[in-house]
Short mmCIF file of C-alpha atoms and ligand atoms in Angstrom, two decimals:
data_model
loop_
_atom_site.label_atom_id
_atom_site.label_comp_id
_atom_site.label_asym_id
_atom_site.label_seq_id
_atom_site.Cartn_x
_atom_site.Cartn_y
_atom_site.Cartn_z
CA UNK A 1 -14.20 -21.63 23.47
CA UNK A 2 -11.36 -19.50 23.61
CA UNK A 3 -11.51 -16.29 25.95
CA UNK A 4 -11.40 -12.78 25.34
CA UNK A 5 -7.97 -11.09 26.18
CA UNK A 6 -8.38 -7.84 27.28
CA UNK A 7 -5.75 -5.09 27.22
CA UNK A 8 -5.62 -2.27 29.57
CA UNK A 9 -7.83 0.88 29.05
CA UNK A 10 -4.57 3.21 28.13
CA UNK A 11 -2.81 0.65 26.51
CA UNK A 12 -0.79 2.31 22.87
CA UNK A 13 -1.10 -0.15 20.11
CA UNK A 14 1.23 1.12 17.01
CA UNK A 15 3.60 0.79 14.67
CA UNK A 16 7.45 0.72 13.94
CA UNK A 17 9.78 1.97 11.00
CA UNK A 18 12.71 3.40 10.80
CA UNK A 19 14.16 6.85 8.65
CA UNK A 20 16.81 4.69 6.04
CA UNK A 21 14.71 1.44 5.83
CA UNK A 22 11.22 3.81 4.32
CA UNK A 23 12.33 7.26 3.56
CA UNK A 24 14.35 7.37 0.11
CA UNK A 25 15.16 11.40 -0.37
CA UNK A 26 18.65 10.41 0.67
CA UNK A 27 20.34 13.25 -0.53
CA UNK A 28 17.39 16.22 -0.87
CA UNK A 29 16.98 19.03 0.54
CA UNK A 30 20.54 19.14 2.21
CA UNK A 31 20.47 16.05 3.68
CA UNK A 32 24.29 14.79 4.41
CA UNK A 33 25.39 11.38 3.99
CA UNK A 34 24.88 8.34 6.43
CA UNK A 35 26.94 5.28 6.97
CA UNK A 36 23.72 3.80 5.16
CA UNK A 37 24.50 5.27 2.46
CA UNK A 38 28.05 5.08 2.07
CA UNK A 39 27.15 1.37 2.78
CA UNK A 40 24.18 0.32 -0.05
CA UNK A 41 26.41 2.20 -2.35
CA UNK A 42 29.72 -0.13 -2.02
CA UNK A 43 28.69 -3.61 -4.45
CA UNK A 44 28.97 -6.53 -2.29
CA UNK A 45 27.24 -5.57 0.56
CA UNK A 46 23.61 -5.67 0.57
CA UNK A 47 22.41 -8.77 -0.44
CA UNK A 48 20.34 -7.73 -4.03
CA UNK A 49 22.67 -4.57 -4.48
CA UNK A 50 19.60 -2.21 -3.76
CA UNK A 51 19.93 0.91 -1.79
CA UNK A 52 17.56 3.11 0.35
CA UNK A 53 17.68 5.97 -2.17
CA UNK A 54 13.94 5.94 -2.98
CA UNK A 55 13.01 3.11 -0.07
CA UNK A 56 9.13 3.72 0.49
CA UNK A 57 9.65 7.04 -1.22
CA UNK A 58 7.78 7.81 2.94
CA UNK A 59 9.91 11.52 2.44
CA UNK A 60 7.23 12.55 -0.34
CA UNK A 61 4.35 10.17 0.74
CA UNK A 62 4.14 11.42 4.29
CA UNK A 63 1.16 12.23 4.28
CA UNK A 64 -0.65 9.46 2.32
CA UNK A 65 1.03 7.01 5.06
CA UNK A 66 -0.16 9.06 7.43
CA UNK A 67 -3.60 8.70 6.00
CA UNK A 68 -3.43 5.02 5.96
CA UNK A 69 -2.77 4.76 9.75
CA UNK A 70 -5.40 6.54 10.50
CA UNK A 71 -7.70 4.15 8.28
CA UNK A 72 -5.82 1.59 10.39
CA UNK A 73 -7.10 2.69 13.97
CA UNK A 74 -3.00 3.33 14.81
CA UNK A 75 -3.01 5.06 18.19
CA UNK A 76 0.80 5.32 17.83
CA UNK A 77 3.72 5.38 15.50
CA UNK A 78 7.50 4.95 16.02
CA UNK A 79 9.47 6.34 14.04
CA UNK A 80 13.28 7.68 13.70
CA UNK A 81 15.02 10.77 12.68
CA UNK A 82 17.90 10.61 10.38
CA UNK A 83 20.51 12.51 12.17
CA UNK A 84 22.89 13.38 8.89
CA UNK A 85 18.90 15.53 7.36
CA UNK A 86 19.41 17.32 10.84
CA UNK A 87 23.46 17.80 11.10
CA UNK A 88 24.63 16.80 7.43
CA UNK A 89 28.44 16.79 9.21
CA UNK A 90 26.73 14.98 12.26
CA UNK A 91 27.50 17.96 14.47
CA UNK A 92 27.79 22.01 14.16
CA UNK A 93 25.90 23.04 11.54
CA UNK A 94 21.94 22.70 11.36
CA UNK A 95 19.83 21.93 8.41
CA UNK A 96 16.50 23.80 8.66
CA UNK A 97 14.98 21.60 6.20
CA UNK A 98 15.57 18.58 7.71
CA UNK A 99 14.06 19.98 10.99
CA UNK A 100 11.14 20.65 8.80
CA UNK A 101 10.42 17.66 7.18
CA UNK A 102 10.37 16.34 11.07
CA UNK A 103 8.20 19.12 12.36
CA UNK A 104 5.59 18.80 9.65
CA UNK A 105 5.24 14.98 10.01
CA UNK A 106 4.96 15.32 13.53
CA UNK A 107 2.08 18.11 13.19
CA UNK A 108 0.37 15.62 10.78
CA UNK A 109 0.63 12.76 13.42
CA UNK A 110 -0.82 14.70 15.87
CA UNK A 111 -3.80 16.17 13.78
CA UNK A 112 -4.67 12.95 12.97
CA UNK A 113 -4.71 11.68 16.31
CA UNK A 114 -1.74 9.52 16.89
CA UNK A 115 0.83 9.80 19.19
CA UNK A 116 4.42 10.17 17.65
CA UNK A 117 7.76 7.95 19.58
CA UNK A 118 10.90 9.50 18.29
CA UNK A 119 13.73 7.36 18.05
CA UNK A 120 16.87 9.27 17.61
CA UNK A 121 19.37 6.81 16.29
CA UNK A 122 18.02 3.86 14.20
CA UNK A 123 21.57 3.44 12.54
CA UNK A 124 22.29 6.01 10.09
CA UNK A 125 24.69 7.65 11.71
CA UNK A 126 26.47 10.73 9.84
CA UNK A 127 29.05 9.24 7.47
CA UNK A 128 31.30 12.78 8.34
CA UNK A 129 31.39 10.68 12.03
CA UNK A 130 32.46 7.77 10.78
CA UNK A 131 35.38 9.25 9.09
CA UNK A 132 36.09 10.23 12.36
CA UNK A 133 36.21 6.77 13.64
CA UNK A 134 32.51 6.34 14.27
CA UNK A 135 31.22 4.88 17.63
CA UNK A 136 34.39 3.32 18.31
CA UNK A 137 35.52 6.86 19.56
CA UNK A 138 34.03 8.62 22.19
CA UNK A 139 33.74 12.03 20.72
CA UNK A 140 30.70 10.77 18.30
CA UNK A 141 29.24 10.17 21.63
CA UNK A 142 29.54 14.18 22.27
CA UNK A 143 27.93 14.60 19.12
CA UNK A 144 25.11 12.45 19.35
CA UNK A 145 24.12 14.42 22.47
CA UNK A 146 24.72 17.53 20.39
CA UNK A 147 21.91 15.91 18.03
CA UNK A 148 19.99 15.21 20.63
CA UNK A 149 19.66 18.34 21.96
CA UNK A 150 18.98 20.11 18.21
CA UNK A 151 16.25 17.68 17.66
CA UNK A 152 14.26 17.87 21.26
CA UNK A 153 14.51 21.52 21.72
CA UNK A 154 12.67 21.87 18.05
CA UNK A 155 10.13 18.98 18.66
CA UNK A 156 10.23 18.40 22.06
CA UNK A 157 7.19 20.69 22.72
CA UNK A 158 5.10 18.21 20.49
CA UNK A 159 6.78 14.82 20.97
CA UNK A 160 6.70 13.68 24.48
CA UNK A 161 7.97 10.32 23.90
CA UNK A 162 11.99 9.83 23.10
CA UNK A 163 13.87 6.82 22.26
CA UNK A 164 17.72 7.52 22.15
CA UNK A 165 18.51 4.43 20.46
CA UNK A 166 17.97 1.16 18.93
CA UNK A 167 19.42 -1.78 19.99
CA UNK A 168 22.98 -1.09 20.44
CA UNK A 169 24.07 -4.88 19.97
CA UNK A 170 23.33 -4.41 16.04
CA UNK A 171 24.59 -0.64 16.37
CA UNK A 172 28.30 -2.18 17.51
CA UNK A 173 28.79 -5.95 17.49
CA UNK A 174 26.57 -6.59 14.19
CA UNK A 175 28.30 -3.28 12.62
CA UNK A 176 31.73 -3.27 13.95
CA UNK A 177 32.80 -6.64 14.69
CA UNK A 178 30.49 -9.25 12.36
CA UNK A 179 30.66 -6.83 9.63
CA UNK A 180 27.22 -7.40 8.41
CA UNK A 181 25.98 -3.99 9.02
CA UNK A 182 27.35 -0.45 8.07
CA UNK A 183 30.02 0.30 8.44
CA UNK A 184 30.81 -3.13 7.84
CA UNK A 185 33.58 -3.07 10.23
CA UNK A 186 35.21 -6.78 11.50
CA UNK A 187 37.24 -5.43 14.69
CA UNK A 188 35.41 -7.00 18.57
CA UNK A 189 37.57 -4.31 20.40
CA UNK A 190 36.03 -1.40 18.07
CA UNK A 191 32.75 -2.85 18.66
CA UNK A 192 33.11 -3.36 22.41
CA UNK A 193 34.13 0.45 22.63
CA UNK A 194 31.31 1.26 20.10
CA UNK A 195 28.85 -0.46 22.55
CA UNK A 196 29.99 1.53 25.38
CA UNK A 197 29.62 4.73 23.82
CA UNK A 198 26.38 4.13 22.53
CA UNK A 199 25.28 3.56 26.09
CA UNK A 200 26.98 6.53 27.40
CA UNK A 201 25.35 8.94 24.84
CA UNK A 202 22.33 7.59 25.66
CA UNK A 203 23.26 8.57 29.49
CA UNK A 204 23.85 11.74 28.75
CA UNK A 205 21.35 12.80 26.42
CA UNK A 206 18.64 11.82 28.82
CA UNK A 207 18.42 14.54 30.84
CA UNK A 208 19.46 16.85 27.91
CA UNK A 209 15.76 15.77 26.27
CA UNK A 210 14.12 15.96 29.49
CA UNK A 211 15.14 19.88 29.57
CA UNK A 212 14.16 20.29 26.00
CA UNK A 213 10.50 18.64 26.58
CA UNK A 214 9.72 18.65 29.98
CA UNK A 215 6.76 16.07 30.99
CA UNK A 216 8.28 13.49 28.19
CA UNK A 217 8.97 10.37 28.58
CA UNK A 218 12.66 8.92 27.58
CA UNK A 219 13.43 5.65 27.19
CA UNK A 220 15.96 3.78 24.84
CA UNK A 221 15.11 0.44 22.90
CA UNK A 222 17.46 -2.94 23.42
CA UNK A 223 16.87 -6.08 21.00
CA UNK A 224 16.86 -9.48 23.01
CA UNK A 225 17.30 -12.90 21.90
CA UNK A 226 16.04 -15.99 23.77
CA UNK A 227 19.10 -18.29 24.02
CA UNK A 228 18.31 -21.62 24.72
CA UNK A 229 21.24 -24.28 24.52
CA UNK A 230 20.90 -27.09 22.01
CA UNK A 231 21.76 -29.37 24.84
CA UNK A 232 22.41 -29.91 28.65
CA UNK A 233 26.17 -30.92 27.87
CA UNK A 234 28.52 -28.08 30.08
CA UNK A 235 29.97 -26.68 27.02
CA UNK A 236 26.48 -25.49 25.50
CA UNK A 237 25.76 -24.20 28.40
CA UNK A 238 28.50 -22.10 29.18
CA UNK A 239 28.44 -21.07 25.44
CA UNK A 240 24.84 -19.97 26.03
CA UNK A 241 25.28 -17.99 29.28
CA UNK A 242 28.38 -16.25 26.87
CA UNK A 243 26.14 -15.43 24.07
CA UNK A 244 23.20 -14.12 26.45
CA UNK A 245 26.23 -12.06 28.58
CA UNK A 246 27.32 -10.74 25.02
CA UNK A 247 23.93 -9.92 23.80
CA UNK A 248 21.08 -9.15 26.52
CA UNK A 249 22.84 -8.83 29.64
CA UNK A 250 25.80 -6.74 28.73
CA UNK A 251 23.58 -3.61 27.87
CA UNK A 252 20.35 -4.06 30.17
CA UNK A 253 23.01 -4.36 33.61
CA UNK A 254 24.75 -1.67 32.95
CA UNK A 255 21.22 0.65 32.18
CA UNK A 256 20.16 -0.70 35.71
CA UNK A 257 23.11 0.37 37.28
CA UNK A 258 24.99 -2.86 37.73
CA UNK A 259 27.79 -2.19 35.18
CA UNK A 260 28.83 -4.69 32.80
CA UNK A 261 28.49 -8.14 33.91
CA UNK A 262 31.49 -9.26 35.38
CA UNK A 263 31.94 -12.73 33.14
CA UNK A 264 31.47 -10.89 29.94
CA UNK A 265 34.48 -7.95 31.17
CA UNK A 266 36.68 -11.31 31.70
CA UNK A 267 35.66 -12.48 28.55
CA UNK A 268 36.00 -8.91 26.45
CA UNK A 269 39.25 -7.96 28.50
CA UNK A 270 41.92 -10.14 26.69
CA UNK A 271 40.98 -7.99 23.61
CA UNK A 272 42.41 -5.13 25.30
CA UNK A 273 45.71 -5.65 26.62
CA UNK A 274 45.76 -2.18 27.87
CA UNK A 275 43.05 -2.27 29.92
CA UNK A 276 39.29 -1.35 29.11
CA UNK A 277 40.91 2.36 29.12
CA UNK A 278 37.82 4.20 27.53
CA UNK A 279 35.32 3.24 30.06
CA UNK A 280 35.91 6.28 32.88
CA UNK A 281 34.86 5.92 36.39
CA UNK A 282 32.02 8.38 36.44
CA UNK A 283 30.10 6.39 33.00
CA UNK A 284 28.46 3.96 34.66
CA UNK A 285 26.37 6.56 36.08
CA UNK A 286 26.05 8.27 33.14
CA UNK A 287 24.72 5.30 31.60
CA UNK A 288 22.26 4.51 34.06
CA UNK A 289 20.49 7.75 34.37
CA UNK A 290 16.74 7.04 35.64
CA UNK A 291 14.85 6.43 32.43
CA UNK A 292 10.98 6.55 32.22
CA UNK A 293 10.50 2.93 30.34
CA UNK A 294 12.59 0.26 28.48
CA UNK A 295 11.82 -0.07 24.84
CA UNK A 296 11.95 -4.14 23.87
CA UNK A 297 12.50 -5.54 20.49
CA UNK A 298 11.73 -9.04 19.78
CA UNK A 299 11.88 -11.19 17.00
CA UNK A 300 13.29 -15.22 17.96
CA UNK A 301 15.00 -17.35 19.47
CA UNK A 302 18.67 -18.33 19.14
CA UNK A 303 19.98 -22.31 19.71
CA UNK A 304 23.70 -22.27 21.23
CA UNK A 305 25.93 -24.89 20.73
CA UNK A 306 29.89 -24.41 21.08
CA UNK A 307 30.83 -26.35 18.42
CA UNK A 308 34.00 -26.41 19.41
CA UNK A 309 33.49 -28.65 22.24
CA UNK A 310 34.71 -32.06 22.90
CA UNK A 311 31.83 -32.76 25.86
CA UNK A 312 29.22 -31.91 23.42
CA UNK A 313 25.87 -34.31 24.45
CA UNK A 314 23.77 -35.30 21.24
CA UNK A 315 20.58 -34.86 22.25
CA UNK A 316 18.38 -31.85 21.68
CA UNK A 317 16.69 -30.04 24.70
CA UNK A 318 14.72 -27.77 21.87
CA UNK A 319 12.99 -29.35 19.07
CA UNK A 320 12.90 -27.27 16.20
CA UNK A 321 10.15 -24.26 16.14
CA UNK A 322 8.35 -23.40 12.41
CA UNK A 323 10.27 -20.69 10.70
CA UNK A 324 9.43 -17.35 9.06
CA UNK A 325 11.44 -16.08 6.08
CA UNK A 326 13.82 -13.77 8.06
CA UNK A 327 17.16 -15.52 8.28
CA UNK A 328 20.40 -14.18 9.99
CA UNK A 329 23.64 -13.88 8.47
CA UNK A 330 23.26 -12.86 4.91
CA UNK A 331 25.19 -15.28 2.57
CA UNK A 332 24.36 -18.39 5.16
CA UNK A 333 21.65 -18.25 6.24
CA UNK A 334 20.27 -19.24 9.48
CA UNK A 335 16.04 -18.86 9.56
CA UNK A 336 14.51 -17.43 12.30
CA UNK A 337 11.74 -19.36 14.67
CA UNK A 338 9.00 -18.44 15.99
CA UNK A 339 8.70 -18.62 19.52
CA UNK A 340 5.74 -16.64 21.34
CA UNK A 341 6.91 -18.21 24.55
CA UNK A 342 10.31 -16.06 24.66
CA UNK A 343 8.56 -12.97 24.58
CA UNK A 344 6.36 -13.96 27.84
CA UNK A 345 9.78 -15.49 29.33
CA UNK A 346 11.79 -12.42 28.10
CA UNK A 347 9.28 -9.91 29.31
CA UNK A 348 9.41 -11.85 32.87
CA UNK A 349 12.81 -12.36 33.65
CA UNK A 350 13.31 -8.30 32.27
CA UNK A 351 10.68 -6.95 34.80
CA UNK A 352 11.89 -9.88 37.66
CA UNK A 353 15.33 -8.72 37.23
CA UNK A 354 15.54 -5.42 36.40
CA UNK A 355 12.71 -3.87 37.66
CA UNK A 356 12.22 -1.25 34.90
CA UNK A 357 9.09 1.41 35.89
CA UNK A 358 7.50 0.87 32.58
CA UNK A 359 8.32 -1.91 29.32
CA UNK A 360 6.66 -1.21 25.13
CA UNK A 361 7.18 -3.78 23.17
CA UNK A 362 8.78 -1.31 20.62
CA UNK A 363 9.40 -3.96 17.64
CA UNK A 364 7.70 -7.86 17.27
CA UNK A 365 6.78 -8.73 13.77
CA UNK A 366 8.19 -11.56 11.44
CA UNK A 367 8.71 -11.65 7.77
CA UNK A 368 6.57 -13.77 4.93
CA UNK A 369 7.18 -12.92 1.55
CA UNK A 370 3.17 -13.35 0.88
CA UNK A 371 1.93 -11.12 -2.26
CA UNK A 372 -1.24 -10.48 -3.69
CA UNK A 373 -4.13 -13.29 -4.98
CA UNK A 374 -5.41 -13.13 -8.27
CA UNK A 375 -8.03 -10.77 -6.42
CA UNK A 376 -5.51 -8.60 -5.17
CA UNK A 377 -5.61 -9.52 -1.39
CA UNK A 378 -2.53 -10.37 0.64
CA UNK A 379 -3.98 -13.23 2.92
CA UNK A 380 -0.69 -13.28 5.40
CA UNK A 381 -2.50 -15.91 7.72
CA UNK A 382 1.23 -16.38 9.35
CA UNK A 383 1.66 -12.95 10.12
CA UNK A 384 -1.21 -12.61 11.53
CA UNK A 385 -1.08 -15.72 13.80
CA UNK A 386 2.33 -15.06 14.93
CA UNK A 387 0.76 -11.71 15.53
CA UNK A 388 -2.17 -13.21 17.45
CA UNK A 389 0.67 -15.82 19.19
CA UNK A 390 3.13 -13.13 20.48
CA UNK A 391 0.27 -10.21 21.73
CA UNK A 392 -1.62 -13.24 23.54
CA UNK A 393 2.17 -14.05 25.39
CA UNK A 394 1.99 -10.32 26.15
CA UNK A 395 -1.07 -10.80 27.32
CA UNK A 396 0.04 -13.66 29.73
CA UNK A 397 3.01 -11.98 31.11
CA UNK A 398 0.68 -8.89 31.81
CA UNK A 399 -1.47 -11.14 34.26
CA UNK A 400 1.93 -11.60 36.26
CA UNK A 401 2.35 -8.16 36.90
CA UNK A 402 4.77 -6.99 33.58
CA UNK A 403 4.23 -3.39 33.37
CA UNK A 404 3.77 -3.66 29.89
CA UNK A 405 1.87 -0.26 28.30
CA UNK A 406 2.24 -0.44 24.46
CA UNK A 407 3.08 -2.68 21.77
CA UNK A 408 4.18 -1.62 17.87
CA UNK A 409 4.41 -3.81 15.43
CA UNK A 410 7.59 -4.51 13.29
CA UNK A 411 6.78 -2.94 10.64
CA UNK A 412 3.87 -0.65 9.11
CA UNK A 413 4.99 -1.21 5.76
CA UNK A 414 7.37 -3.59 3.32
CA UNK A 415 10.54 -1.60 3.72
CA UNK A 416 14.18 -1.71 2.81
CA UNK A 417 15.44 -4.81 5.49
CA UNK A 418 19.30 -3.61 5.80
CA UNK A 419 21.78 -6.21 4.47
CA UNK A 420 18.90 -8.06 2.93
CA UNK A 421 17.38 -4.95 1.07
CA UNK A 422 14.03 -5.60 -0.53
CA UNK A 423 13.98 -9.49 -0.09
CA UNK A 424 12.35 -9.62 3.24
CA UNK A 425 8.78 -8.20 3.50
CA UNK A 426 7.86 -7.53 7.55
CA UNK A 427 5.24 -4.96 6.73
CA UNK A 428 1.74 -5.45 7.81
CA UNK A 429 1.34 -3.33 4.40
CA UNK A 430 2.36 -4.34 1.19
CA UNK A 431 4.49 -2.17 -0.75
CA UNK A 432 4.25 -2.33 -4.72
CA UNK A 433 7.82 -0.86 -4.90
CA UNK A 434 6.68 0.20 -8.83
CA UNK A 435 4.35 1.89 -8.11
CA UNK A 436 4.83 2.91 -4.55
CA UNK A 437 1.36 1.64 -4.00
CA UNK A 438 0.39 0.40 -0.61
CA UNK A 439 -2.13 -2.01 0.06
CA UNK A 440 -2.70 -3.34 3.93
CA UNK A 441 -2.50 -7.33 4.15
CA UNK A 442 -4.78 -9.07 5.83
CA UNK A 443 -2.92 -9.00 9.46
CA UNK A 444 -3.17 -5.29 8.88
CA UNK A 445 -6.73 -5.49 8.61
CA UNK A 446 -6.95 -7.92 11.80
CA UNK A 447 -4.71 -5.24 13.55
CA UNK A 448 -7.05 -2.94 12.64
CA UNK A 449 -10.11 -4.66 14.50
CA UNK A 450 -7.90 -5.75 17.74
CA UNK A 451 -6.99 -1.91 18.15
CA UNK A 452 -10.78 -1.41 18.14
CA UNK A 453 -11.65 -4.14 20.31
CA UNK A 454 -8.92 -3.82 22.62
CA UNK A 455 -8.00 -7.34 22.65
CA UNK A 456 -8.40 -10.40 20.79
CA UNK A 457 -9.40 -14.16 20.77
CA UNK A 458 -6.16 -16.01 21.35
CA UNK A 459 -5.17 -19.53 18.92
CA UNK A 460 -7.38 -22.69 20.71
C1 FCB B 1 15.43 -5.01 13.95
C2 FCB B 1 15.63 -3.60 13.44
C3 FCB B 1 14.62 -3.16 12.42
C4 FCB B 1 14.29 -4.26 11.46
C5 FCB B 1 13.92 -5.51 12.21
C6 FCB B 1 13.50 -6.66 11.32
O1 FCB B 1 16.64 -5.52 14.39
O2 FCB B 1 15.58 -2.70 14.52
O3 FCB B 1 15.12 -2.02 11.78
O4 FCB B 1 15.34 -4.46 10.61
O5 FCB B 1 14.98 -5.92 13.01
#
């Protein structure tokens, strides 16, 4: 007999999406035009050619999807502001509307009892930015703070919990150096410089929100990978403390204060034979202004091997892991594992190392392209055990003392999955994109019941 796993009294059980990947409307009501859209508009770049223009259609539906967490038992929902509906030129002039669209979903959240997380940038950043130069520059970091500041003084006195960003490793390297993501950009020094920025705007627009909605909570949300060499030879494992320097620890050390790690400055700095010139003195404690918790996104595990290398030992440390449909890199794909025991490992060596006050699990969820039975039903028995696997892992890293207080699953709905469009589904609701109908799956409808139990009965 398996136990019963508890979770804490107060602890927030939600749900994750994101303004381009559900809301469609992408050019109503005076909305300007994101990078997004500039993007899904240029053939060749999103793997079916589809677009967010109409998405989940969420824009219009608001209020039916707000109806159907609510049947759900959601206590919370993240969610992100586009910043081009609020500042069409991405700074200067306000669009009421936009505002309004915000402030009347957040009013419906609230009268239905759940508790709204606003992140501010989920990628979409103002295309009139990017012409600019984009993240790369340090000016759009002025702006975002600008944006910042527009959007917590007009919500702040409902919303009380603030994400600046999400993950700034896809926000720069994915975007700006591996070209996969808008603005589709294949320059390492732009995206080094693009990574810094991000940080530092989310420095400085911390306290701005905290001014703006006093007795909120501000946080900002970093995507990890577990990176596990693909054997004990030297050269995997100096390629895997690279790619876990370039990914996790280059952003989490310098939020806690310790700058950026010193192996992955030697590494960057050859890419800058003028010196790292746009990181000023007085950033790094910008960047690592106090914050209230750290937001944690986690999907899977990454194998490193340097393939390059001459010392390369055959043998595999890591025997493969079963695989969801999600696969990075778009035209080759590699599919992603599953691998509860990297979120209880991650969560660990974060709280061990870092020490943050407070941790939500602010993405998890996995991908299966399972559609309705003959009767209608969407019986996604892998999403709900990888589900069941990765809260359970929670769970387990709780009972060492991991200051864990929420969890929202990746992602309420079927939505538009960036340079894969429409061919990944990681909703716990199925979208009829048709119809725009919406029918939960059955790991929505197991969600449903561990929200209202508190808990769950982990795998045997
Ligand atoms: C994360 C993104 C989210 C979604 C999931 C699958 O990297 O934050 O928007 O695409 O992956």
């Amino acid at each position: 007999m398996s136990t019963f796993l508890s979770f804490p009294e107060d602890f927030v059980w939600g749900v994750a999406t994101s303004s381009y990947q559900i809301e469609g409307a992408w050019n109503e009501d005076g909305k300007g035009e994101s990078i997004w859209d500039r993007y899904s508009h240029t053939p060749g770049k999103v793997i079916d050619g589809s677009t967010g223009d109409v998405a989940c259609d969420h824009y219009h539906r608001w209020p039916e999807d707000i109806a159907l967490m609510k049947s759900l038992g959601l206590e919370a929902y993240r969610f992100s502001l586009s910043w081009p509906r609020i500042l069409p030129e991405g700074r200067g002039r306000i669009n009421q509307a936009g505002l309004d669209f915000y402030s009347r979903l957040v009013d419906g959240l609230l009268a239905a009892g759940i508790t709204p997380f606003i992140t501010l940038y989920h990628w979409d950043l103002p295309q009139a930015l990017q012409d600019e130069g984009g993240w790369p520059e340090r000016r759009t970091a002025e702006a975002f703070v600008e944006y910042a500041d527009a959007a917590s003084r007009h919500l702040g006195d409902r919303v009380k919990n603030w994400i600046t960003h999400n993950e700034p490793w896809c926000a720069s390297v994915l975007s700006y150096a591996l070209g996969e993501h808008a603005p589709g950009m294949r320059d390492m020094a732009a995206a080094v410089r693009a990574s810094h920025h991000l940080l530092l705007s989310h420095g400085w627009a911390v306290p701005v929100i905290r001014a703006n909605s006093p007795d909120s909570e501000v946080g900002i949300t970093l995507n990890f990978e577990a990176t596990e060499p693909a054997s004990s030879s030297p050269a995997d494992t100096r390629r895997t403390r690279l790619e876990d320097g370039t990914y996790n620890r280059w952003f989490v050390s310098a939020l806690f204060g310790r700058h950026y790690p010193a192996d992955i400055v030697a590494h960057y700095e050859p890419l800058f034979p003028n010196g790292m010139d746009f990181i000023q003195p007085a950033d790094f404690e910008a960047i690592a202004a106090p914050t209230d918790f750290l937001g944690v996104n986690y999907y899977t595990r990454r194998i490193v091997r340097d393939e390059t290398a001459e010392d390369n030992a055959p043998q595999t440390l890591f025997p493969d892991l079963p695989k969801c449909d999600m696969h990075s890199g778009v035209w080759e794909p590699v599919y992603w594992e599953i691998y509860p025991q990297g979120l209880y490992n991650l969560l660990n060596r974060l709280y061990f190392e870092y020490g943050p006050k407070k941790i939500y699990i602010t993405e998890n969820g996995t991908s299966f392209l399972t559609g309705p039975d003959e009767n209608g039903r969407i019986r996604d028995t892998n999403r709900l055990n990888y589900l069941r696997d990765h809260f359970a892992a929670a769970h387990r890293a709780m009972q060492n003392g991991v200051p864990l207080a929420g969890y929202f699953v990746w992602s309420l709905m079927d939505n538009f999955e960036w340079a894969k469009g429409y061919q990944q589904r990681f909703g716990i609701v199925w979208v009829d994109y048709d119809t725009q109908q919406r029918t939960p799956k059955e790991s929505a409808l197991w969600y449903s019941q561990v929200i209202a139990d508190n808990g769950l009965v982990p795998a045997m």
